[in-house]
Amino acid sequence: MKPKNKRSSQAVVRLLSFAAFLVCSVLGCTPPGSSTNAVSLDTSSGSLGNNSGSSNAASNLTEPGRPPILITITISPESRVKAAAEEIPMELVQGTWKDYSIEIENAAGITAPLVIESEQLLAEAQDSSRDRWLQIELQPDRPLSGEYTEIRTLRIKSRDLGIRTAILNFNAGQGTQDLGFRSDVLVTFKVLEK
Amino acid sequence: MTKVLNAFVLLLVFGIAAIPGAAPLQAQGGELPVVDRVDAQPLLLITGRLAEAMQSLGSPFTAEQMTMLAALKSETNDSEITASVQRMLDPMCIAAVEIQTDGEVTVSPAAPMEVAENGWRAMLVKVVNRAGLQSKLRVDSPNARPIPHGPQDDIENRWMALSMYDGRPLHANLSGLELEYRIVQISSTTVGNRKARLEFNAGVTGSANSSVIRQWRFDQDSDGWGELNDLKMNVRDQSLNLEAVGDDPFFSAPVSARGGRMVLRFWGRPDGPGVGQVFWWTESIPQPDGGRQMVFQLDPGSDREYTIEFPVEGELKGVRIDPLQGPGKFRIDWINLEYAAGESGSWSGTEIELRTVPSTEVRFAVTDADGSPCMAAFEIRDTQGRVYPYQSKRQAPDFFFQTQIYRETGESIRLPQGTYSVKCSHGPESLVQMQTLHVGEQTVTLNYQVERWIDTAQHGYWSGDHHIHAAGCLHYENPMQGVLPKDMLRHIMGEDVKVGCCLTWGPCFDFQKQFFRGKPDDVSRYPYLLRYDIEVSGFGSHQSGHLNLLKLRQQIPAGGTSKHHWPTLGMNTLRWAKQQGAVTGTAHSGAGLTRSIGRIEGEDGPHRLPNFDIPAFDGIGANEFIMQVTHEVDGPDGKKQPALDFIATMNTPRESEWNIWYHVLNCGTRVVASGETDFPCLTGERLGIGRVYVKLDGVLDYDSWVEALRRGESYVSDGTSHLMDFAKQQDGSFSLTAASFKPDGSEVDVELIVNGYPVAVQKIKADGKQNELRFESLKVDRSSWVAARIFPSAHTNPIWISIDDKPVQIRSSAQWCLAALEQCWLEKQKTYAPDEQAQARKDYEHARKTYQRILNETKE
């Protein structure tokens, strides 16, 4: 049985699609979230453009001082997203951001946003629910590049003290979670006093 | 609330009324250590995860236990929650492991437990982790050592098998929480009451109390293994792949450790029988010799853990493995070297008691509705809801990721004596039957005669699933050889899929490619046909959208013998495939079409079909499709034919897959819909969840079936709804036979679709009865396509209506296709190899002109 993760604007960290805005600026269509519902598409001129290229985030692999890898993501050729937690000490200081790395192996070459969902994410600042204690940010905030290997930074902050556990579920679009619980990881942190 | 909860828990666990606050934690057997309080948040989350793990092993918590866990979420007192969890789970434990703050481990026995003869059972181990270790908990037992080559006087004691379950959804290591429960799996070969010793270790690798000497992992390279003889070794997909090329293959690794009894463990799969050997050497005798060797029995074709215990006198300096006795292959996923139980100070054990209940043969007698023999699916559960055979230890043809098994008359399994509920089925055209099975001392027969609510083959419609796999995804996490044709046939027969298109793809490609015949496999048993073809996936190419290639004559293009030389432009693959007469289509079409980057002007229909959002084209579904459908390429006779025959449907969101289909149909392309599951990648539940029902006159044969599929003489379905014989009558009306089945028998809408929009609807009851429907004549003023659908479970292929010999051209869809094409190019251009860029640009330009021409020829 798969855990049902609540998905709200606060409970989903999502890489926004710069490509979406780029293509819409080229084509004249309306990006999601725009106040305009529909505009005409002018297709009467212009030839097929060159892709403006993707970031080569893989270059981060060699950057010194990179935060330790907490989670490795494998995107299979069938674009199934699988996650695994590394066996590293996981300690946080209450109310303080801590950076970890996420290593992404993208065998499908897909360019969708990587989405993290968790029922432990704080839904709002004043949320007092015992099971929601976690804040995360994924950086940089953009879709996958399509490169085989990318590194992203996962920033984590805990509201609470003590031992805290979260299930982080990863996907790269609807229906891309791998089967057999392989798209989510159970992570346990020791949260120390500031 | 807390006192009520305590009483409730005791009532369900022990079946007795409890006095709140005064109840013992153990109903019988040893006293387990008690934890007063831990933080409720991690405890409840980890315990919930434990429940999911037990469910996935086929040993679910009871409904009452799940209710109680849910109730604890609203309890506010952490101490009460801690106590309640222990009251609920301690009776499910075989032992408790207590790790003191100094890392010392003590083990306590729990009450005797019951196991089935030669069957596995999941039990819990209570872990009181006062040291907060986040290490791996290991288990060992002298009663679980291998019998082959064991000491003669110890054979009788080796009656048990056991292993920790550390797989998903659990985290492999302890959480560090003071209280948690882990799963141990135990099997017994000997009936009766027996005692066994369980020993546990919770050491951290490299720490003073660790039992682990060295772990070798093959993420990057061979991790120190080398010194080869008669052996080729390569590291691929995190595994060490060994190929013996002579009679004395071996490889070795240096490792230093103080002497003592050690255990070399590794997980692997040899391809042939025989024995392997382990040698070791020390500082004082620095080379292997015949006096220091242990032998292990190979288990050909199976994945398993090999455990070889050996004594080391003096300082260990190296180990050598002779994996085979001659030419052959052996894949090894990991290797560990550890001290044996008792050698490391952190191992501790206790004696437990197990009661092994005998098992009895259960035979199957299975017939189809007409009395002919058939294969069927059986989900067998005991009164506690536990699944048989035990899931995590299954091997092909039974899949560990399914609850059901497939059996036919003459086959049997063994079950412990007791009462079972058996869910019997034979695909979605059958009515699910529940049977109660009593297993006693004598062999018993389970009789199942299929009851059908419909038999589409009697109407000339032959079901098929054009996208199933024998390797990869859920079959195995690491690349193994996958399963065999006979295993796949069993599953397509059991699910009543008449034609199974088993597609070889990236994982295990070089093994699975041997099953390509260019015709149905010899294991096929009429009317069940199994044929191997190709999905271009996992080849490092086709990031612009995977392709299903059916009816190939050659499975690999010139220039190589494997999967790494294929074109990156899907169109180039289609050119190659079409020249040999293949039937071609997309795979998992909605992938890359679910995220919207904006929209153009247009009127969305019901179910958002059609809709005018522009997808991101950021995945591997029907993406390049938007370009491919505008092309014709050379067929085997040199005549032009459509590059792409079908769009795969029924396994991704209909809103995505049907929408792009509608839009390209509205541009006059005549691509048809087919149905697929992509088993076991999109789901491992069963194959045949997405199907295509193809109409044939007379006897089923593969070539006729796939050619009729190509022509669109078919409908797609999830098997619960059927739209047969959809036809335009001479008077202009449309007729069809519609049937649907839902357990509640509620109504479904049969819609008549014109150019993507419903124009008429008739309701039918989903009671399994066949309804002869007629839709009145349509007034269409321009060329159109017409289809019928029952959303979301079935859709016919279109009937084309031509007015003044003009093609179907809907301006708004041409606008959509043009915008979609631009987005696809923007996303996919970079996925094409430099030497294919020019062709890619040309192919997209052709598509662009095609859609632009429609825009020019149509008016608002």
JSON list of N, CA, C and O in Angstrom, two decimals, chain B residues 124-166:
[
{"chain": "B", "resi": 124, "resn": "LEU", "atom": "N", "xyz": [8.29, -10.40, 14.01]},
{"chain": "B", "resi": 124, "resn": "LEU", "atom": "CA", "xyz": [8.93, -9.15, 14.41]},
{"chain": "B", "resi": 124, "resn": "LEU", "atom": "C", "xyz": [10.04, -9.39, 15.42]},
{"chain": "B", "resi": 124, "resn": "LEU", "atom": "O", "xyz": [10.02, -10.37, 16.18]},
{"chain": "B", "resi": 125, "resn": "VAL", "atom": "N", "xyz": [11.00, -8.50, 15.39]},
{"chain": "B", "resi": 125, "resn": "VAL", "atom": "CA", "xyz": [12.03, -8.44, 16.42]},
{"chain": "B", "resi": 125, "resn": "VAL", "atom": "C", "xyz": [11.93, -7.06, 17.06]},
{"chain": "B", "resi": 125, "resn": "VAL", "atom": "O", "xyz": [11.99, -6.04, 16.35]},
{"chain": "B", "resi": 126, "resn": "LYS", "atom": "N", "xyz": [11.75, -7.04, 18.35]},
{"chain": "B", "resi": 126, "resn": "LYS", "atom": "CA", "xyz": [11.68, -5.76, 19.05]},
{"chain": "B", "resi": 126, "resn": "LYS", "atom": "C", "xyz": [13.11, -5.27, 19.29]},
{"chain": "B", "resi": 126, "resn": "LYS", "atom": "O", "xyz": [13.96, -6.02, 19.75]},
{"chain": "B", "resi": 127, "resn": "VAL", "atom": "N", "xyz": [13.35, -4.02, 18.96]},
{"chain": "B", "resi": 127, "resn": "VAL", "atom": "CA", "xyz": [14.68, -3.45, 19.13]},
{"chain": "B", "resi": 127, "resn": "VAL", "atom": "C", "xyz": [14.58, -2.29, 20.12]},
{"chain": "B", "resi": 127, "resn": "VAL", "atom": "O", "xyz": [13.89, -1.30, 19.86]},
{"chain": "B", "resi": 128, "resn": "VAL", "atom": "N", "xyz": [15.24, -2.47, 21.25]},
{"chain": "B", "resi": 128, "resn": "VAL", "atom": "CA", "xyz": [15.34, -1.40, 22.24]},
{"chain": "B", "resi": 128, "resn": "VAL", "atom": "C", "xyz": [16.74, -0.82, 22.11]},
{"chain": "B", "resi": 128, "resn": "VAL", "atom": "O", "xyz": [17.72, -1.40, 22.56]},
{"chain": "B", "resi": 129, "resn": "ASN", "atom": "N", "xyz": [16.82, 0.30, 21.47]},
{"chain": "B", "resi": 129, "resn": "ASN", "atom": "CA", "xyz": [18.09, 0.83, 21.00]},
{"chain": "B", "resi": 129, "resn": "ASN", "atom": "C", "xyz": [18.52, 2.00, 21.88]},
{"chain": "B", "resi": 129, "resn": "ASN", "atom": "O", "xyz": [18.36, 3.16, 21.52]},
{"chain": "B", "resi": 130, "resn": "ARG", "atom": "N", "xyz": [19.03, 1.67, 23.06]},
{"chain": "B", "resi": 130, "resn": "ARG", "atom": "CA", "xyz": [19.37, 2.73, 24.01]},
{"chain": "B", "resi": 130, "resn": "ARG", "atom": "C", "xyz": [20.63, 3.48, 23.57]},
{"chain": "B", "resi": 130, "resn": "ARG", "atom": "O", "xyz": [20.90, 4.57, 24.04]},
{"chain": "B", "resi": 131, "resn": "ALA", "atom": "N", "xyz": [21.38, 2.91, 22.65]},
{"chain": "B", "resi": 131, "resn": "ALA", "atom": "CA", "xyz": [22.58, 3.57, 22.14]},
{"chain": "B", "resi": 131, "resn": "ALA", "atom": "C", "xyz": [22.27, 4.49, 20.97]},
{"chain": "B", "resi": 131, "resn": "ALA", "atom": "O", "xyz": [23.13, 5.25, 20.53]},
{"chain": "B", "resi": 132, "resn": "GLY", "atom": "N", "xyz": [21.06, 4.41, 20.46]},
{"chain": "B", "resi": 132, "resn": "GLY", "atom": "CA", "xyz": [20.69, 5.25, 19.32]},
{"chain": "B", "resi": 132, "resn": "GLY", "atom": "C", "xyz": [21.45, 4.89, 18.06]},
{"chain": "B", "resi": 132, "resn": "GLY", "atom": "O", "xyz": [21.67, 5.75, 17.19]},
{"chain": "B", "resi": 133, "resn": "LEU", "atom": "N", "xyz": [21.86, 3.64, 17.91]},
{"chain": "B", "resi": 133, "resn": "LEU", "atom": "CA", "xyz": [22.63, 3.23, 16.73]},
{"chain": "B", "resi": 133, "resn": "LEU", "atom": "C", "xyz": [21.77, 3.35, 15.47]},
{"chain": "B", "resi": 133, "resn": "LEU", "atom": "O", "xyz": [20.58, 3.05, 15.48]},
{"chain": "B", "resi": 134, "resn": "GLN", "atom": "N", "xyz": [22.41, 3.76, 14.40]},
{"chain": "B", "resi": 134, "resn": "GLN", "atom": "CA", "xyz": [21.74, 3.78, 13.09]},
{"chain": "B", "resi": 134, "resn": "GLN", "atom": "C", "xyz": [22.46, 2.80, 12.17]},
{"chain": "B", "resi": 134, "resn": "GLN", "atom": "O", "xyz": [22.80, 3.12, 11.04]},
{"chain": "B", "resi": 135, "resn": "SER", "atom": "N", "xyz": [22.71, 1.63, 12.70]},
{"chain": "B", "resi": 135, "resn": "SER", "atom": "CA", "xyz": [23.45, 0.61, 11.97]},
{"chain": "B", "resi": 135, "resn": "SER", "atom": "C", "xyz": [22.49, -0.47, 11.50]},
{"chain": "B", "resi": 135, "resn": "SER", "atom": "O", "xyz": [21.29, -0.41, 11.73]},
{"chain": "B", "resi": 136, "resn": "LYS", "atom": "N", "xyz": [23.05, -1.47, 10.87]},
{"chain": "B", "resi": 136, "resn": "LYS", "atom": "CA", "xyz": [22.22, -2.56, 10.37]},
{"chain": "B", "resi": 136, "resn": "LYS", "atom": "C", "xyz": [22.12, -3.65, 11.43]},
{"chain": "B", "resi": 136, "resn": "LYS", "atom": "O", "xyz": [23.13, -4.02, 12.05]},
{"chain": "B", "resi": 137, "resn": "LEU", "atom": "N", "xyz": [20.94, -4.17, 11.63]},
{"chain": "B", "resi": 137, "resn": "LEU", "atom": "CA", "xyz": [20.74, -5.28, 12.56]},
{"chain": "B", "resi": 137, "resn": "LEU", "atom": "C", "xyz": [20.87, -6.59, 11.78]},
{"chain": "B", "resi": 137, "resn": "LEU", "atom": "O", "xyz": [20.16, -6.80, 10.79]},
{"chain": "B", "resi": 138, "resn": "ARG", "atom": "N", "xyz": [21.80, -7.43, 12.22]},
{"chain": "B", "resi": 138, "resn": "ARG", "atom": "CA", "xyz": [22.02, -8.70, 11.52]},
{"chain": "B", "resi": 138, "resn": "ARG", "atom": "C", "xyz": [21.55, -9.85, 12.40]},
{"chain": "B", "resi": 138, "resn": "ARG", "atom": "O", "xyz": [21.59, -9.77, 13.62]},
{"chain": "B", "resi": 139, "resn": "VAL", "atom": "N", "xyz": [21.16, -10.91, 11.74]},
{"chain": "B", "resi": 139, "resn": "VAL", "atom": "CA", "xyz": [20.74, -12.10, 12.46]},
{"chain": "B", "resi": 139, "resn": "VAL", "atom": "C", "xyz": [21.51, -13.30, 11.92]},
{"chain": "B", "resi": 139, "resn": "VAL", "atom": "O", "xyz": [21.86, -13.35, 10.75]},
{"chain": "B", "resi": 140, "resn": "ASP", "atom": "N", "xyz": [21.78, -14.23, 12.79]},
{"chain": "B", "resi": 140, "resn": "ASP", "atom": "CA", "xyz": [22.45, -15.46, 12.39]},
{"chain": "B", "resi": 140, "resn": "ASP", "atom": "C", "xyz": [21.95, -16.56, 13.31]},
{"chain": "B", "resi": 140, "resn": "ASP", "atom": "O", "xyz": [21.36, -16.30, 14.38]},
{"chain": "B", "resi": 141, "resn": "SER", "atom": "N", "xyz": [22.16, -17.78, 12.89]},
{"chain": "B", "resi": 141, "resn": "SER", "atom": "CA", "xyz": [21.78, -18.91, 13.73]},
{"chain": "B", "resi": 141, "resn": "SER", "atom": "C", "xyz": [22.58, -20.13, 13.31]},
{"chain": "B", "resi": 141, "resn": "SER", "atom": "O", "xyz": [22.72, -20.41, 12.12]},
{"chain": "B", "resi": 142, "resn": "PRO", "atom": "N", "xyz": [23.10, -20.86, 14.27]},
{"chain": "B", "resi": 142, "resn": "PRO", "atom": "CA", "xyz": [23.77, -22.12, 13.91]},
{"chain": "B", "resi": 142, "resn": "PRO", "atom": "C", "xyz": [22.79, -23.12, 13.31]},
{"chain": "B", "resi": 142, "resn": "PRO", "atom": "O", "xyz": [23.20, -24.02, 12.59]},
{"chain": "B", "resi": 143, "resn": "ASN", "atom": "N", "xyz": [21.50, -22.91, 13.58]},
{"chain": "B", "resi": 143, "resn": "ASN", "atom": "CA", "xyz": [20.49, -23.82, 13.02]},
{"chain": "B", "resi": 143, "resn": "ASN", "atom": "C", "xyz": [20.13, -23.47, 11.58]},
{"chain": "B", "resi": 143, "resn": "ASN", "atom": "O", "xyz": [19.37, -24.18, 10.93]},
{"chain": "B", "resi": 144, "resn": "ALA", "atom": "N", "xyz": [20.69, -22.37, 11.08]},
{"chain": "B", "resi": 144, "resn": "ALA", "atom": "CA", "xyz": [20.38, -21.94, 9.72]},
{"chain": "B", "resi": 144, "resn": "ALA", "atom": "C", "xyz": [21.59, -22.05, 8.80]},
{"chain": "B", "resi": 144, "resn": "ALA", "atom": "O", "xyz": [21.58, -21.49, 7.71]},
{"chain": "B", "resi": 145, "resn": "ARG", "atom": "N", "xyz": [22.60, -22.75, 9.25]},
{"chain": "B", "resi": 145, "resn": "ARG", "atom": "CA", "xyz": [23.78, -22.89, 8.41]},
{"chain": "B", "resi": 145, "resn": "ARG", "atom": "C", "xyz": [23.47, -23.88, 7.29]},
{"chain": "B", "resi": 145, "resn": "ARG", "atom": "O", "xyz": [22.64, -24.78, 7.43]},
{"chain": "B", "resi": 146, "resn": "PRO", "atom": "N", "xyz": [24.20, -23.79, 6.15]},
{"chain": "B", "resi": 146, "resn": "PRO", "atom": "CA", "xyz": [23.90, -24.67, 5.02]},
{"chain": "B", "resi": 146, "resn": "PRO", "atom": "C", "xyz": [24.25, -26.12, 5.30]},
{"chain": "B", "resi": 146, "resn": "PRO", "atom": "O", "xyz": [25.22, -26.42, 5.99]},
{"chain": "B", "resi": 147, "resn": "ILE", "atom": "N", "xyz": [23.43, -27.00, 4.77]},
{"chain": "B", "resi": 147, "resn": "ILE", "atom": "CA", "xyz": [23.67, -28.43, 4.97]},
{"chain": "B", "resi": 147, "resn": "ILE", "atom": "C", "xyz": [24.78, -28.97, 4.07]},
{"chain": "B", "resi": 147, "resn": "ILE", "atom": "O", "xyz": [25.61, -29.75, 4.53]},
{"chain": "B", "resi": 148, "resn": "PRO", "atom": "N", "xyz": [24.83, -28.58, 2.78]},
{"chain": "B", "resi": 148, "resn": "PRO", "atom": "CA", "xyz": [25.90, -29.12, 1.94]},
{"chain": "B", "resi": 148, "resn": "PRO", "atom": "C", "xyz": [27.27, -28.86, 2.55]},
{"chain": "B", "resi": 148, "resn": "PRO", "atom": "O", "xyz": [27.58, -27.74, 2.97]},
{"chain": "B", "resi": 149, "resn": "HIS", "atom": "N", "xyz": [28.04, -29.89, 2.67]},
{"chain": "B", "resi": 149, "resn": "HIS", "atom": "CA", "xyz": [29.41, -29.83, 3.18]},
{"chain": "B", "resi": 149, "resn": "HIS", "atom": "C", "xyz": [29.48, -29.46, 4.66]},
{"chain": "B", "resi": 149, "resn": "HIS", "atom": "O", "xyz": [30.55, -29.10, 5.17]},
{"chain": "B", "resi": 150, "resn": "GLY", "atom": "N", "xyz": [28.35, -29.52, 5.37]},
{"chain": "B", "resi": 150, "resn": "GLY", "atom": "CA", "xyz": [28.38, -29.28, 6.80]},
{"chain": "B", "resi": 150, "resn": "GLY", "atom": "C", "xyz": [28.87, -30.52, 7.54]},
{"chain": "B", "resi": 150, "resn": "GLY", "atom": "O", "xyz": [28.86, -31.63, 6.99]},
{"chain": "B", "resi": 151, "resn": "PRO", "atom": "N", "xyz": [29.29, -30.37, 8.80]},
{"chain": "B", "resi": 151, "resn": "PRO", "atom": "CA", "xyz": [29.71, -31.53, 9.59]},
{"chain": "B", "resi": 151, "resn": "PRO", "atom": "C", "xyz": [28.56, -32.52, 9.74]},
{"chain": "B", "resi": 151, "resn": "PRO", "atom": "O", "xyz": [27.42, -32.13, 10.01]},
{"chain": "B", "resi": 152, "resn": "GLN", "atom": "N", "xyz": [28.86, -33.82, 9.60]},
{"chain": "B", "resi": 152, "resn": "GLN", "atom": "CA", "xyz": [27.82, -34.84, 9.62]},
{"chain": "B", "resi": 152, "resn": "GLN", "atom": "C", "xyz": [27.01, -34.79, 10.91]},
{"chain": "B", "resi": 152, "resn": "GLN", "atom": "O", "xyz": [25.78, -34.92, 10.88]},
{"chain": "B", "resi": 153, "resn": "ASP", "atom": "N", "xyz": [27.70, -34.56, 12.04]},
{"chain": "B", "resi": 153, "resn": "ASP", "atom": "CA", "xyz": [26.98, -34.60, 13.31]},
{"chain": "B", "resi": 153, "resn": "ASP", "atom": "C", "xyz": [26.17, -33.34, 13.58]},
{"chain": "B", "resi": 153, "resn": "ASP", "atom": "O", "xyz": [25.53, -33.21, 14.62]},
{"chain": "B", "resi": 154, "resn": "ASP", "atom": "N", "xyz": [26.23, -32.38, 12.66]},
{"chain": "B", "resi": 154, "resn": "ASP", "atom": "CA", "xyz": [25.46, -31.14, 12.87]},
{"chain": "B", "resi": 154, "resn": "ASP", "atom": "C", "xyz": [24.31, -31.00, 11.89]},
{"chain": "B", "resi": 154, "resn": "ASP", "atom": "O", "xyz": [23.53, -30.05, 11.97]},
{"chain": "B", "resi": 155, "resn": "ILE", "atom": "N", "xyz": [24.20, -31.96, 10.96]},
{"chain": "B", "resi": 155, "resn": "ILE", "atom": "CA", "xyz": [23.18, -31.85, 9.91]},
{"chain": "B", "resi": 155, "resn": "ILE", "atom": "C", "xyz": [21.78, -31.74, 10.51]},
{"chain": "B", "resi": 155, "resn": "ILE", "atom": "O", "xyz": [20.95, -30.94, 10.09]},
{"chain": "B", "resi": 156, "resn": "GLU", "atom": "N", "xyz": [21.51, -32.54, 11.54]},
{"chain": "B", "resi": 156, "resn": "GLU", "atom": "CA", "xyz": [20.17, -32.57, 12.12]},
{"chain": "B", "resi": 156, "resn": "GLU", "atom": "C", "xyz": [19.77, -31.23, 12.73]},
{"chain": "B", "resi": 156, "resn": "GLU", "atom": "O", "xyz": [18.59, -30.89, 12.80]},
{"chain": "B", "resi": 157, "resn": "ASN", "atom": "N", "xyz": [20.78, -30.49, 13.18]},
{"chain": "B", "resi": 157, "resn": "ASN", "atom": "CA", "xyz": [20.48, -29.19, 13.80]},
{"chain": "B", "resi": 157, "resn": "ASN", "atom": "C", "xyz": [20.20, -28.10, 12.79]},
{"chain": "B", "resi": 157, "resn": "ASN", "atom": "O", "xyz": [19.76, -27.01, 13.15]},
{"chain": "B", "resi": 158, "resn": "ARG", "atom": "N", "xyz": [20.52, -28.37, 11.53]},
{"chain": "B", "resi": 158, "resn": "ARG", "atom": "CA", "xyz": [20.41, -27.31, 10.52]},
{"chain": "B", "resi": 158, "resn": "ARG", "atom": "C", "xyz": [19.05, -27.41, 9.82]},
{"chain": "B", "resi": 158, "resn": "ARG", "atom": "O", "xyz": [18.97, -27.72, 8.65]},
{"chain": "B", "resi": 159, "resn": "TRP", "atom": "N", "xyz": [18.01, -27.11, 10.54]},
{"chain": "B", "resi": 159, "resn": "TRP", "atom": "CA", "xyz": [16.64, -27.33, 10.06]},
{"chain": "B", "resi": 159, "resn": "TRP", "atom": "C", "xyz": [15.91, -26.03, 9.75]},
{"chain": "B", "resi": 159, "resn": "TRP", "atom": "O", "xyz": [14.75, -26.02, 9.36]},
{"chain": "B", "resi": 160, "resn": "MET", "atom": "N", "xyz": [16.61, -24.93, 9.89]},
{"chain": "B", "resi": 160, "resn": "MET", "atom": "CA", "xyz": [15.92, -23.64, 9.81]},
{"chain": "B", "resi": 160, "resn": "MET", "atom": "C", "xyz": [16.57, -22.76, 8.74]},
{"chain": "B", "resi": 160, "resn": "MET", "atom": "O", "xyz": [17.74, -22.95, 8.41]},
{"chain": "B", "resi": 161, "resn": "ALA", "atom": "N", "xyz": [15.82, -21.85, 8.19]},
{"chain": "B", "resi": 161, "resn": "ALA", "atom": "CA", "xyz": [16.39, -20.80, 7.35]},
{"chain": "B", "resi": 161, "resn": "ALA", "atom": "C", "xyz": [15.86, -19.48, 7.87]},
{"chain": "B", "resi": 161, "resn": "ALA", "atom": "O", "xyz": [14.72, -19.41, 8.34]},
{"chain": "B", "resi": 162, "resn": "LEU", "atom": "N", "xyz": [16.69, -18.45, 7.83]},
{"chain": "B", "resi": 162, "resn": "LEU", "atom": "CA", "xyz": [16.20, -17.16, 8.32]},
{"chain": "B", "resi": 162, "resn": "LEU", "atom": "C", "xyz": [16.94, -16.02, 7.65]},
{"chain": "B", "resi": 162, "resn": "LEU", "atom": "O", "xyz": [18.06, -16.18, 7.16]},
{"chain": "B", "resi": 163, "resn": "SER", "atom": "N", "xyz": [16.29, -14.89, 7.59]},
{"chain": "B", "resi": 163, "resn": "SER", "atom": "CA", "xyz": [16.94, -13.67, 7.09]},
{"chain": "B", "resi": 163, "resn": "SER", "atom": "C", "xyz": [16.15, -12.48, 7.60]},
{"chain": "B", "resi": 163, "resn": "SER", "atom": "O", "xyz": [14.93, -12.55, 7.79]},
{"chain": "B", "resi": 164, "resn": "MET", "atom": "N", "xyz": [16.86, -11.39, 7.86]},
{"chain": "B", "resi": 164, "resn": "MET", "atom": "CA", "xyz": [16.18, -10.15, 8.18]},
{"chain": "B", "resi": 164, "resn": "MET", "atom": "C", "xyz": [15.53, -9.63, 6.91]},
{"chain": "B", "resi": 164, "resn": "MET", "atom": "O", "xyz": [16.05, -9.84, 5.80]},
{"chain": "B", "resi": 165, "resn": "TYR", "atom": "N", "xyz": [14.41, -8.94, 7.04]},
{"chain": "B", "resi": 165, "resn": "TYR", "atom": "CA", "xyz": [13.86, -8.24, 5.88]},
{"chain": "B", "resi": 165, "resn": "TYR", "atom": "C", "xyz": [14.17, -6.76, 6.05]},
{"chain": "B", "resi": 165, "resn": "TYR", "atom": "O", "xyz": [13.60, -6.08, 6.92]},
{"chain": "B", "resi": 166, "resn": "ASP", "atom": "N", "xyz": [15.11, -6.28, 5.23]},
{"chain": "B", "resi": 166, "resn": "ASP", "atom": "CA", "xyz": [15.53, -4.88, 5.32]},
{"chain": "B", "resi": 166, "resn": "ASP", "atom": "C", "xyz": [15.17, -4.11, 4.06]},
{"chain": "B", "resi": 166, "resn": "ASP", "atom": "O", "xyz": [15.63, -3.00, 3.84]}
]
